[in-house]
Coordinates of C-alpha atoms in Angstrom, one line a residue:
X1 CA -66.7 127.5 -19.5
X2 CA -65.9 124.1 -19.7
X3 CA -68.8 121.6 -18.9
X4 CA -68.7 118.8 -17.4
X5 CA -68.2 115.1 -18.8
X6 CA -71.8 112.8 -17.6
X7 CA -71.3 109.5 -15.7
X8 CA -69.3 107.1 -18.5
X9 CA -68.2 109.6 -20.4
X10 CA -64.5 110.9 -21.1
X11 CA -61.9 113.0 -20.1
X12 CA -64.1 115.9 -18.6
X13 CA -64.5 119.4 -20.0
X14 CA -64.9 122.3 -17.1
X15 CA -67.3 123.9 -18.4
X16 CA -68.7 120.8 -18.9
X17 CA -72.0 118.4 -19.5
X18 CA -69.2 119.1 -18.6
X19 CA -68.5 118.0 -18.3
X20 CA -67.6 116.6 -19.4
X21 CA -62.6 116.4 -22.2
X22 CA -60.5 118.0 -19.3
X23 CA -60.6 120.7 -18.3
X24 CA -60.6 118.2 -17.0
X25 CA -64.5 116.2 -18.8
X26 CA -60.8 118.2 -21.1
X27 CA -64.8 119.1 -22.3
X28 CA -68.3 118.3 -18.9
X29 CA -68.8 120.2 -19.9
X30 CA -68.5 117.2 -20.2
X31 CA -71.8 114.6 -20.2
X32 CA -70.2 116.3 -20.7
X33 CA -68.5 117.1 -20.5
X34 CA -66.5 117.6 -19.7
X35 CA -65.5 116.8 -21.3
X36 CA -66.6 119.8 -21.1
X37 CA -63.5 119.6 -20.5
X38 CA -64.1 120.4 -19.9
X39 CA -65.3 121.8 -19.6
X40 CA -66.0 126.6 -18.7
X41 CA -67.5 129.4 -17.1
X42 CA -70.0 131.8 -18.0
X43 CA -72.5 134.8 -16.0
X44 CA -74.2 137.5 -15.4
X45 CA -75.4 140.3 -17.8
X46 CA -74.1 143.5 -18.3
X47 CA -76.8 146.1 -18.5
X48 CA -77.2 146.5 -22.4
X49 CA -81.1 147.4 -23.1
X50 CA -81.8 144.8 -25.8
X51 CA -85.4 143.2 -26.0
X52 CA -84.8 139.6 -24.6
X53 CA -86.8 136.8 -26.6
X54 CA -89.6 135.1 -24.8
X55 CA -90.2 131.9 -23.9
X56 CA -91.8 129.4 -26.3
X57 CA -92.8 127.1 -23.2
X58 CA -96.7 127.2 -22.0
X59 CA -96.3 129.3 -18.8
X60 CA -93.2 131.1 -19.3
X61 CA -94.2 134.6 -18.0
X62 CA -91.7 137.4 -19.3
X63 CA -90.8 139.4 -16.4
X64 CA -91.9 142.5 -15.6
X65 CA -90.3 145.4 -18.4
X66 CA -89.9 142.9 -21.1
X67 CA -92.2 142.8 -24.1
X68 CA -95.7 141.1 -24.8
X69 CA -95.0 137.5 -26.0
X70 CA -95.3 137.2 -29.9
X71 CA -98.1 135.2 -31.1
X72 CA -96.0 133.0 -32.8
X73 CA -96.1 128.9 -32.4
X74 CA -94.3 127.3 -30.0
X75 CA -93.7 124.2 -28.8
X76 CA -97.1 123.7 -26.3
X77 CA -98.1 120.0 -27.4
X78 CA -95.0 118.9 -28.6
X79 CA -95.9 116.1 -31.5
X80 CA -94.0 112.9 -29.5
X81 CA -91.2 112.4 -27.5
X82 CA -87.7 112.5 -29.1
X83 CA -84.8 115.2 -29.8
X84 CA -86.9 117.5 -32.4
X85 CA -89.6 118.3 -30.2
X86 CA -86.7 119.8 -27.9
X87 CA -85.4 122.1 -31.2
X88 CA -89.0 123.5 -31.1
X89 CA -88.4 125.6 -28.2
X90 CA -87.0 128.6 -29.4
X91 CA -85.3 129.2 -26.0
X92 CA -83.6 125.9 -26.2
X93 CA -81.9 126.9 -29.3
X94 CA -80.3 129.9 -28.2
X95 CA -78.9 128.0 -25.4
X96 CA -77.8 124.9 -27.6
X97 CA -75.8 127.2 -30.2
X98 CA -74.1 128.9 -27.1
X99 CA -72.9 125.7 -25.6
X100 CA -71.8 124.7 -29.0
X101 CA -69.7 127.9 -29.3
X102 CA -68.1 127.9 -25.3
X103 CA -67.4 124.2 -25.2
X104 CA -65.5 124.4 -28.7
X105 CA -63.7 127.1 -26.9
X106 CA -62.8 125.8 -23.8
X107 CA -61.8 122.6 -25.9
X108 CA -59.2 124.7 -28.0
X109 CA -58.8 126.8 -25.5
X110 CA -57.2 123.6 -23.6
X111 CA -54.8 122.7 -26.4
X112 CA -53.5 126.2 -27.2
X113 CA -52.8 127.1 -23.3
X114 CA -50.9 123.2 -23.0
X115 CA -48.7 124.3 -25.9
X116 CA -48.0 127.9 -24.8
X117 CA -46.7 126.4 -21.3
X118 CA -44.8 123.8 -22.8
X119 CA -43.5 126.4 -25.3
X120 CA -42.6 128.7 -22.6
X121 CA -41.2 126.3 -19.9
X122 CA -40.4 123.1 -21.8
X123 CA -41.4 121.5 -19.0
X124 CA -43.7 118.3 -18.9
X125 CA -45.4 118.8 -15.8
X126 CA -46.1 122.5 -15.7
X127 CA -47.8 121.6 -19.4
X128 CA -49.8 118.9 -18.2
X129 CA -51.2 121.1 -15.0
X130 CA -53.1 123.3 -17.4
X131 CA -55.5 120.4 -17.7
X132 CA -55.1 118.9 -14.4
X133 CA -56.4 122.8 -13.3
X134 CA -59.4 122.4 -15.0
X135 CA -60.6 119.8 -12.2
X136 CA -59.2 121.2 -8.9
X137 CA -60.7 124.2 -8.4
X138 CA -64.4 122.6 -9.4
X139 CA -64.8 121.6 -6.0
X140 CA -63.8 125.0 -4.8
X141 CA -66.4 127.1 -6.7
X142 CA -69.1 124.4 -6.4
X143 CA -68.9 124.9 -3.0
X144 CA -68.6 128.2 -2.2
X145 CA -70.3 129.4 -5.4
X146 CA -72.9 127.8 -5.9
X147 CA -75.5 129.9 -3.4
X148 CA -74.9 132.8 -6.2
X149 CA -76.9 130.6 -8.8
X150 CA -80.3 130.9 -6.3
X151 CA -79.2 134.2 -5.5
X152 CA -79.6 136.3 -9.1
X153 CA -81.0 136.0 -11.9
X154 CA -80.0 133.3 -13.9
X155 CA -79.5 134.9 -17.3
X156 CA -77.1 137.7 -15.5
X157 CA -75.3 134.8 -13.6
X158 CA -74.5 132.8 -17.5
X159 CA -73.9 135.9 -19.1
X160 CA -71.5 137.5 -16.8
X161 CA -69.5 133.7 -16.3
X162 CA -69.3 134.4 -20.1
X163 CA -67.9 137.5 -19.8
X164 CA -65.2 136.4 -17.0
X165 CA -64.1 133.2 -19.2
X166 CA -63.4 135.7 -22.1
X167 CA -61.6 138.1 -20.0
X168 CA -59.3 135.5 -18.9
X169 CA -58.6 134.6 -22.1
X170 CA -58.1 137.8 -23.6
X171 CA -55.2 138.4 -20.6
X172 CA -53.5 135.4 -21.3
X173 CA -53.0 136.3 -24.9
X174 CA -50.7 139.5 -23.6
X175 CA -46.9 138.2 -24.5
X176 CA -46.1 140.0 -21.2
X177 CA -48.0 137.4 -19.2
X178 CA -46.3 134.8 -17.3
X179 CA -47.0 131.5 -16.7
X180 CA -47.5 131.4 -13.0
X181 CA -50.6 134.2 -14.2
X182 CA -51.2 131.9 -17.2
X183 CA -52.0 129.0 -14.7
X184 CA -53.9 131.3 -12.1
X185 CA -56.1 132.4 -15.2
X186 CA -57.0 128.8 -15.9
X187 CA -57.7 128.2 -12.1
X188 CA -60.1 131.0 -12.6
X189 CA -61.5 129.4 -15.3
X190 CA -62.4 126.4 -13.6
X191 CA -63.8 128.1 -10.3
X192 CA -66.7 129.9 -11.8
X193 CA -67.5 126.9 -14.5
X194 CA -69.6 125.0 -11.8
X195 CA -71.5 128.3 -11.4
X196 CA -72.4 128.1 -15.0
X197 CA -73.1 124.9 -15.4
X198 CA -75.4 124.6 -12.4
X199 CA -77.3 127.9 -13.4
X200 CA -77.9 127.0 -17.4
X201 CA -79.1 122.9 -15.9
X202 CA -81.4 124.4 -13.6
X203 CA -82.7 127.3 -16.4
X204 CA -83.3 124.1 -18.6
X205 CA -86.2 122.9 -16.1
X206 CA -87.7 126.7 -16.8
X207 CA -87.3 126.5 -20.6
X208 CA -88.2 123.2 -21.2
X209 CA -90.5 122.2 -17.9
X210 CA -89.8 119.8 -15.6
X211 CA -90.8 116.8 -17.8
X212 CA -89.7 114.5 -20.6
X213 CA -88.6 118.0 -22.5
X214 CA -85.9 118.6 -20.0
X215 CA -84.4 115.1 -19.7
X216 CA -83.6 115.1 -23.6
X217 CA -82.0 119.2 -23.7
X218 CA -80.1 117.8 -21.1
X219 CA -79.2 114.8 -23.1
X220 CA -78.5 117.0 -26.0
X221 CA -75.8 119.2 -23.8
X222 CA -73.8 116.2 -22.9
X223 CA -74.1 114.6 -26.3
X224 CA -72.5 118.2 -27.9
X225 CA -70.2 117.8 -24.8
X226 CA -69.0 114.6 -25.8
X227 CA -68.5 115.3 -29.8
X228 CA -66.6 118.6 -28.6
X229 CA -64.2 116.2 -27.0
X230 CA -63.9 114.7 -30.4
X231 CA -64.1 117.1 -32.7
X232 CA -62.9 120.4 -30.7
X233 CA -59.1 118.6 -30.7
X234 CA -59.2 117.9 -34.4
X235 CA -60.1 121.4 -34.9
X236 CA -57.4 122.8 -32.3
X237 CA -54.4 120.8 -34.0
X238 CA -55.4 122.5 -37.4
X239 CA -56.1 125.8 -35.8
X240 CA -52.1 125.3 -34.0
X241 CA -50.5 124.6 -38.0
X242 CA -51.4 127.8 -38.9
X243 CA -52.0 130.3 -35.9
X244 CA -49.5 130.6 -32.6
X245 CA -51.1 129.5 -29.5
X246 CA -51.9 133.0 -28.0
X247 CA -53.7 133.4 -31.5
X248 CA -56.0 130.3 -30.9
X249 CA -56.6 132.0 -27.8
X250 CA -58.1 135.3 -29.6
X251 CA -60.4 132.7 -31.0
X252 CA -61.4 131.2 -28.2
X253 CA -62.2 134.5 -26.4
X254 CA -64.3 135.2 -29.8
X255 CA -66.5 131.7 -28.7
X256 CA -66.9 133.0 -25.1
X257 CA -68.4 136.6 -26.4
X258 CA -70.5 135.1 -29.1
X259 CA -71.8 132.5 -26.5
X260 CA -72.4 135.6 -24.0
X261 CA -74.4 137.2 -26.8
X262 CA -76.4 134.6 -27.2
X263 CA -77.3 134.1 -23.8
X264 CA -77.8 137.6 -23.5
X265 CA -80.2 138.3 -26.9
X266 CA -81.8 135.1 -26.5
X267 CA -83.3 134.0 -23.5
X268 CA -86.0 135.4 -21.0
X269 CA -85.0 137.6 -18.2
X270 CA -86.4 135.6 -15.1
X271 CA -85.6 136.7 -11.3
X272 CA -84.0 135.1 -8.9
X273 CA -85.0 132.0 -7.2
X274 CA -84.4 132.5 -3.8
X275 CA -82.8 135.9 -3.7
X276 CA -83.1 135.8 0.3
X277 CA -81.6 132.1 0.7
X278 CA -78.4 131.0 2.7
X279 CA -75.1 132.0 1.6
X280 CA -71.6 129.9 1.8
X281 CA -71.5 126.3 2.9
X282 CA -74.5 126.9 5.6
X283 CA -76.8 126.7 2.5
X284 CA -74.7 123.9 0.7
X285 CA -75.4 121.9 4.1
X286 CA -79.3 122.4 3.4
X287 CA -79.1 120.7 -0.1
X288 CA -77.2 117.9 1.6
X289 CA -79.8 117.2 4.1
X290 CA -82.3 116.2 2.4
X291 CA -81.1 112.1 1.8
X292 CA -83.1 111.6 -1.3
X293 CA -80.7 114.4 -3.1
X294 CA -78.1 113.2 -1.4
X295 CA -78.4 109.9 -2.9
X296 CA -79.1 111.2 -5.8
X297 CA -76.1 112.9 -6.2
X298 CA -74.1 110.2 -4.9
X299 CA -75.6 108.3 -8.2
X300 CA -73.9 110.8 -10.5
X301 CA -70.8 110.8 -8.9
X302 CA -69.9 107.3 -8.5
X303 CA -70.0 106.5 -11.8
X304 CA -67.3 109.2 -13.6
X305 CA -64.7 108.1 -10.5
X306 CA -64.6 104.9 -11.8
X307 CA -65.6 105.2 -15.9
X308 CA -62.4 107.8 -16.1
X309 CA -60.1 104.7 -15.4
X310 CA -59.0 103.3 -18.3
X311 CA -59.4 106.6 -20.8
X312 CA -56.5 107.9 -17.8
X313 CA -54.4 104.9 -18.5
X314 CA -55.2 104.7 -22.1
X315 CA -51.2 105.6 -22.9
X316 CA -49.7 103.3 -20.7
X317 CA -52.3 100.5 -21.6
X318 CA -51.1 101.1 -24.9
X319 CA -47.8 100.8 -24.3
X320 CA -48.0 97.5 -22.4
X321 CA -49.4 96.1 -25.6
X322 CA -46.9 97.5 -27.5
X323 CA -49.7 98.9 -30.4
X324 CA -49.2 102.5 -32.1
X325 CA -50.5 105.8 -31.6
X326 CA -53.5 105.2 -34.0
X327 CA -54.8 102.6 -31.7
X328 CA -54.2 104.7 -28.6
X329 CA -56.7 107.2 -30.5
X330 CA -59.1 104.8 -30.7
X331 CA -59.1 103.5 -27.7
X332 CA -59.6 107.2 -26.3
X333 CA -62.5 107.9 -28.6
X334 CA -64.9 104.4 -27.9
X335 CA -65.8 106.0 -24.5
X336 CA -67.1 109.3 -25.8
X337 CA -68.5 107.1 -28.9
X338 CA -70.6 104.7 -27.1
X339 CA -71.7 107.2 -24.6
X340 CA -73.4 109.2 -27.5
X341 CA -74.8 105.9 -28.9
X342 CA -76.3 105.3 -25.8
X343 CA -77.9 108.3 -25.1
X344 CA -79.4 109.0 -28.4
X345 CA -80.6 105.5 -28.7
X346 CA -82.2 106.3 -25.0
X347 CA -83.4 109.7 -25.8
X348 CA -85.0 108.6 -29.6
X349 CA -86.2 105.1 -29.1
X350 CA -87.6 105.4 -25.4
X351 CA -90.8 106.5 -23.5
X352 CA -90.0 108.2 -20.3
X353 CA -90.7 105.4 -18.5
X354 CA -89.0 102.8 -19.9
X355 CA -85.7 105.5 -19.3
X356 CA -87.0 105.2 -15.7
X357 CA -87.0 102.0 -15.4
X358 CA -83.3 101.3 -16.8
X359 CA -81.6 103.8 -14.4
X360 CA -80.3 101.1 -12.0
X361 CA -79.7 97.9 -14.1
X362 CA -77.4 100.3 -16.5
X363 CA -76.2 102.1 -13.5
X364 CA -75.2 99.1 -11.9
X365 CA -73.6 96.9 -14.9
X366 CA -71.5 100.8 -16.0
X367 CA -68.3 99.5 -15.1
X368 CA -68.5 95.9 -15.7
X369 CA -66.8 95.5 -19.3
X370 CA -64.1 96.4 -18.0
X371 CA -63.2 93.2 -16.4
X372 CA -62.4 91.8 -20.2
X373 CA -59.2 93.7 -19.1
X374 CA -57.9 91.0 -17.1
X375 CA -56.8 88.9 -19.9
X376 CA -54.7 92.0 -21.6
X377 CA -57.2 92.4 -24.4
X378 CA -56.1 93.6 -27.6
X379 CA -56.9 97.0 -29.0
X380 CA -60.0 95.4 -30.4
X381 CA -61.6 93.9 -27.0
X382 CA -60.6 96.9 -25.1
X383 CA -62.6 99.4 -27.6
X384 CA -65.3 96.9 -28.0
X385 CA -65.3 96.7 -23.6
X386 CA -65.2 100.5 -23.5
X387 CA -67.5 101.5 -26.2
X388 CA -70.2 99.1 -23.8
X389 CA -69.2 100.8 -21.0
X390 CA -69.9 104.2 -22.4
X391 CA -73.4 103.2 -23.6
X392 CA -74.8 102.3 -20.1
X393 CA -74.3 106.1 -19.3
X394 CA -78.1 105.7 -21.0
X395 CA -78.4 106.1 -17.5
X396 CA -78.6 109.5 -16.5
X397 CA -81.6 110.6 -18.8
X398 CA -83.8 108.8 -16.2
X399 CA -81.5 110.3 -13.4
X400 CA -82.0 113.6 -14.4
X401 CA -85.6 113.2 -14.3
X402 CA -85.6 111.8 -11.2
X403 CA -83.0 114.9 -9.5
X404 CA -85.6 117.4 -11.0
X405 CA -88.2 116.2 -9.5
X406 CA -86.8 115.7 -5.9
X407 CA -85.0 119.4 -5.5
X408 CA -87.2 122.1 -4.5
X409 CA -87.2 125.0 -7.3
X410 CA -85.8 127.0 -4.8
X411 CA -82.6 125.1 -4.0
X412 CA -82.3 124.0 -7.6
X413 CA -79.5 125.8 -8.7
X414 CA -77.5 125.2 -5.7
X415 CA -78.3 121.6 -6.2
X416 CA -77.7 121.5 -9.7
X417 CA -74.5 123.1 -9.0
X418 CA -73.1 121.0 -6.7
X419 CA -73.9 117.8 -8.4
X420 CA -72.0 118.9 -11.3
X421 CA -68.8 120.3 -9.7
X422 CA -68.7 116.7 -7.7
X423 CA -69.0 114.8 -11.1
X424 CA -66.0 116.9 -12.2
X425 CA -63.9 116.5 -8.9
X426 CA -64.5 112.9 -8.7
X427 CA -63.3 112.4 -12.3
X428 CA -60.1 114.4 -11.3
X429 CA -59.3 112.0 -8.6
X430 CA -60.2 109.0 -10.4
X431 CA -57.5 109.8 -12.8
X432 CA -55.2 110.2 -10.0
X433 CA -56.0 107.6 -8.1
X434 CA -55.5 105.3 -11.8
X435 CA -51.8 106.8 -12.1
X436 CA -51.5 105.3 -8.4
X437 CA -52.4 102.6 -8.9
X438 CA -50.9 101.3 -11.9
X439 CA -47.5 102.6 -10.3
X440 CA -47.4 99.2 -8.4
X441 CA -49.7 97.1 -10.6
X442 CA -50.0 96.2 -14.3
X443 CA -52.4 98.2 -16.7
X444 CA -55.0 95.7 -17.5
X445 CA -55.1 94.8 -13.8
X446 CA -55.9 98.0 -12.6
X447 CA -58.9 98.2 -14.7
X448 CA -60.0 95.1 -13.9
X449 CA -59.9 95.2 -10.8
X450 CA -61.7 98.8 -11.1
X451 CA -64.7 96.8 -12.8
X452 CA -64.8 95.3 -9.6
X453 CA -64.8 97.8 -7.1
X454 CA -66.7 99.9 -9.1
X455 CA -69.7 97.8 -9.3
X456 CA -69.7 97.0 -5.4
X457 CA -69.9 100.6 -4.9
X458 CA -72.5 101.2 -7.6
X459 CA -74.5 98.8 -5.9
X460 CA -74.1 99.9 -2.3
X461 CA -75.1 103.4 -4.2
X462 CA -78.1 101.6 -5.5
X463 CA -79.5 100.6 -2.2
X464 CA -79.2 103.7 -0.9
X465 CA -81.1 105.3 -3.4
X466 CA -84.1 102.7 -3.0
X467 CA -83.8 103.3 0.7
X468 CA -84.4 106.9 0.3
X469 CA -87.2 106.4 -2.0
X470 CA -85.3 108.7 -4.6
X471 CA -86.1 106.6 -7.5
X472 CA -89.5 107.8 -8.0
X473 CA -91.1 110.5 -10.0
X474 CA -93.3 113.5 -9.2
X475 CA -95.9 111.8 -8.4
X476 CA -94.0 109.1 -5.7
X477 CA -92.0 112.1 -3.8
X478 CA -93.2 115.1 -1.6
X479 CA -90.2 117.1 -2.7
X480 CA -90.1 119.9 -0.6
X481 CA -89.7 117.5 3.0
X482 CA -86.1 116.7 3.4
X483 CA -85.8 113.1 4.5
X484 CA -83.2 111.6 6.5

């Protein structure tokens, strides 16, 4: 399933963080996505008996019917902060190979189902829907869907997303299909990918605790989600020169069943959440009442509505300047680039705190660079302006610490869910609302001027998250008193 694309990163993946290439974050999955684009989907388990492993994490409690925990190490006291003590959780490392394996589908997935359309239709627009697709129906499924992630247990709820995503696939690889099904398939896709991605973000907090473990697995999703954006194209153009696109699509089902697997064979069978909570939009409501989440969430979103901007206009930017399609490749790639620079320089180099503390001046200053677009930079400037811009999406490490702390277990898949389908939909219209604009306005002044407006809105978003006290820790918040 595609993950969504984090704040500042590129084209999104449904799936994936997701962010987030498109599937919009083409990756979120990702942060993405997706990227993921992308971001895709992924859920619950289908009733094979296999012994799940245990938890490596101090006070992970198998549930009732699964086996004594071995007595081997785990990760109790990890040795210092930074990405390997993360890899010491067994856990973690099933779920990191599976989002490796489903974002690289989703990716090629992407490609192969854009060619089949174009190859069946010849038309532009209907080819260019299958990524515009992955976006739409995020806000759909995060909104009706995302009760179900409280509602079961979370392993069945990844697995059985898996399992959907791979059955999609495997229809649209009939010859027989057509491309009105083709397109519904992809919609499909994209509606149960905020399920997924709000349901594995929300196990991550019982795998790796609710500390400094968490903010860096969920640093290292949306650094994988970002590289699939890079890599997962790459590998889809050389998979199209020697396999037809319903035969990339075999492969791509392979990635959702391995990832299934994974999920499946690897992590701890836990129950649900709130099995008794709210239902449909009556619950959504509840998440949205409490202000301090509210602004959170407002946080994430802002961001990826304006930070899509100039990766949605990179074409025509590129045209204006009259460069050639090498440079157009690199001006797509600095985003992704400087958003994984950022975030491992964050993740390795920084105590908790200090990643607390640079939430809001990054936050702020995300959009900024791009005002060196007013004088028609060359290729050059422009890369250098959005590689900067991607690093401030440093960011959301301290974010995610703070959201964790503030949602009440209870309510944290919903929450989790939500958050992430609104990063995807806003990145959908901030693409759209780009194309607008640059319909009645020159390229580099759209951007420009979206360094602007983007920064008075960060800042109103800012204030509002000081006002509702959200940017404090644990130990500053009563989270389970809405506010406002």
């Amino acid at each position: 399933m595609p993950a969504p694309v984090p704040a500042g990163a590129s084209t999104p993946t449904p799936r994936p963080e997701a962010s987030a290439p498109p599937a919009g974050g083409s990756a979120a999955l990702p942060g993405g996505t997706p990227p993921g684009p992308a971001a895709s989907a992924p859920a619950g388990g289908p009733g094979v008996a296999h012994p799940p492993v245990l938890a490596d994490r101090p006070g992970a409690a198998p549930a009732p019917g699964d086996p004594a925990p071995d007595a081997g190490p785990g990760p109790k006291t990890p040795a210092g902060p930074g990405y390997r003590a993360v890899f010491r959780v067994r856990e973690f490392r099933f779920v990191f190979v599976a989002h490796l394996f489903s974002l690289l589908g989703v990716v090629v997935s992407e490609l192969a189902l854009t060619v089949l359309v174009y190859d069946l239709t010849r038309s532009p627009l209907l080819s260019s829907l299958t990524f515009a697709l992955g976006f739409l129906p995020y806000l759909l499924g995060g909104t009706l869907l995302a009760g179900l992630t409280d509602r079961f247990p979370p392993r069945r709820i990844l697995v059985v997303c898996d399992l959907v995503c791979a059955a999609c696939v495997v229809l649209m690889t009939v010859p027989a299909t057509p491309v009105a099904a083709l397109l519904a398939l992809r919609c499909a896709i994209a509606v149960v990918s905020p399920v997924f991605n709000g349901t594995r973000m929300a196990t991550l907090a019982d795998v790796l605790g609710e500390g400094d473990l968490f903010v860096l697995g969920r640093s290292l999703l949306r650094i994988v989600s970002q590289s699939a954006l890079l890599a997962g194209f790459a590998a889809g153009g050389l998979l199209l020169t020697v396999v037809p696109p319903r035969g990339a699509l075999v492969v791509t089902a392979a990635t959702f069943l391995a990832s299934a697997l994974l999920l499946r064979l690897g992590t701890v069978r836990r129950p649900a959440r709130a099995a008794g909570s709210a239902g449909g939009l009556s619950g959504t409501w509840a998440v949205l009442r409490d202000r301090r989440v509210r602004a959170l969430m407002v946080m994430f979103w802002v961001p990826p509505l304006f930070a899509v901007v100039p990766e949605a206009l990179a074409a025509p930017y590129a045209d204006e300047i009259g460069v050639s399609t090498a440079a157009l490749g690199l001006l797509m790639c600095a985003l992704p680039v400087g958003t994984i620079t950022g975030e491992l320089l964050a993740g390795s180099l920084l105590s908790a705190a200090a990643r607390s503390r640079i939430v809001l001046p990054l936050a702020v200053t995300g959009v900024l660079p791009y005002l060196l677009y007013a004088v028609g930079p060359g290729v050059a400037l422009a890369a250098a302006a959005l590689f900067l811009a991607g690093a401030t999406g440093a960011y959301t490490l301290g974010l995610d610490a703070w959201f964790v702390a503030a949602v009440p277990e209870e309510r944290r898949g919903r929450a989790m869910t939500l958050m992430t389908a609104g990063m995807m939909t806003v990145q959908g219209v901030g693409m759209a609302g780009a194309g607008l604009a640059a319909e009645f306005f020159p390229v580099h002044a759209v951007v420009a001027g979206t360094g602007v407006v983007g920064t008075l809105c960060l800042l109103a978003a800012a204030a509002e998250l000081r006002a509702a006290g959200a940017t404090e820790g644990r130990d500053g918040a009563d989270r389970h008193v809405p506010h406002g």
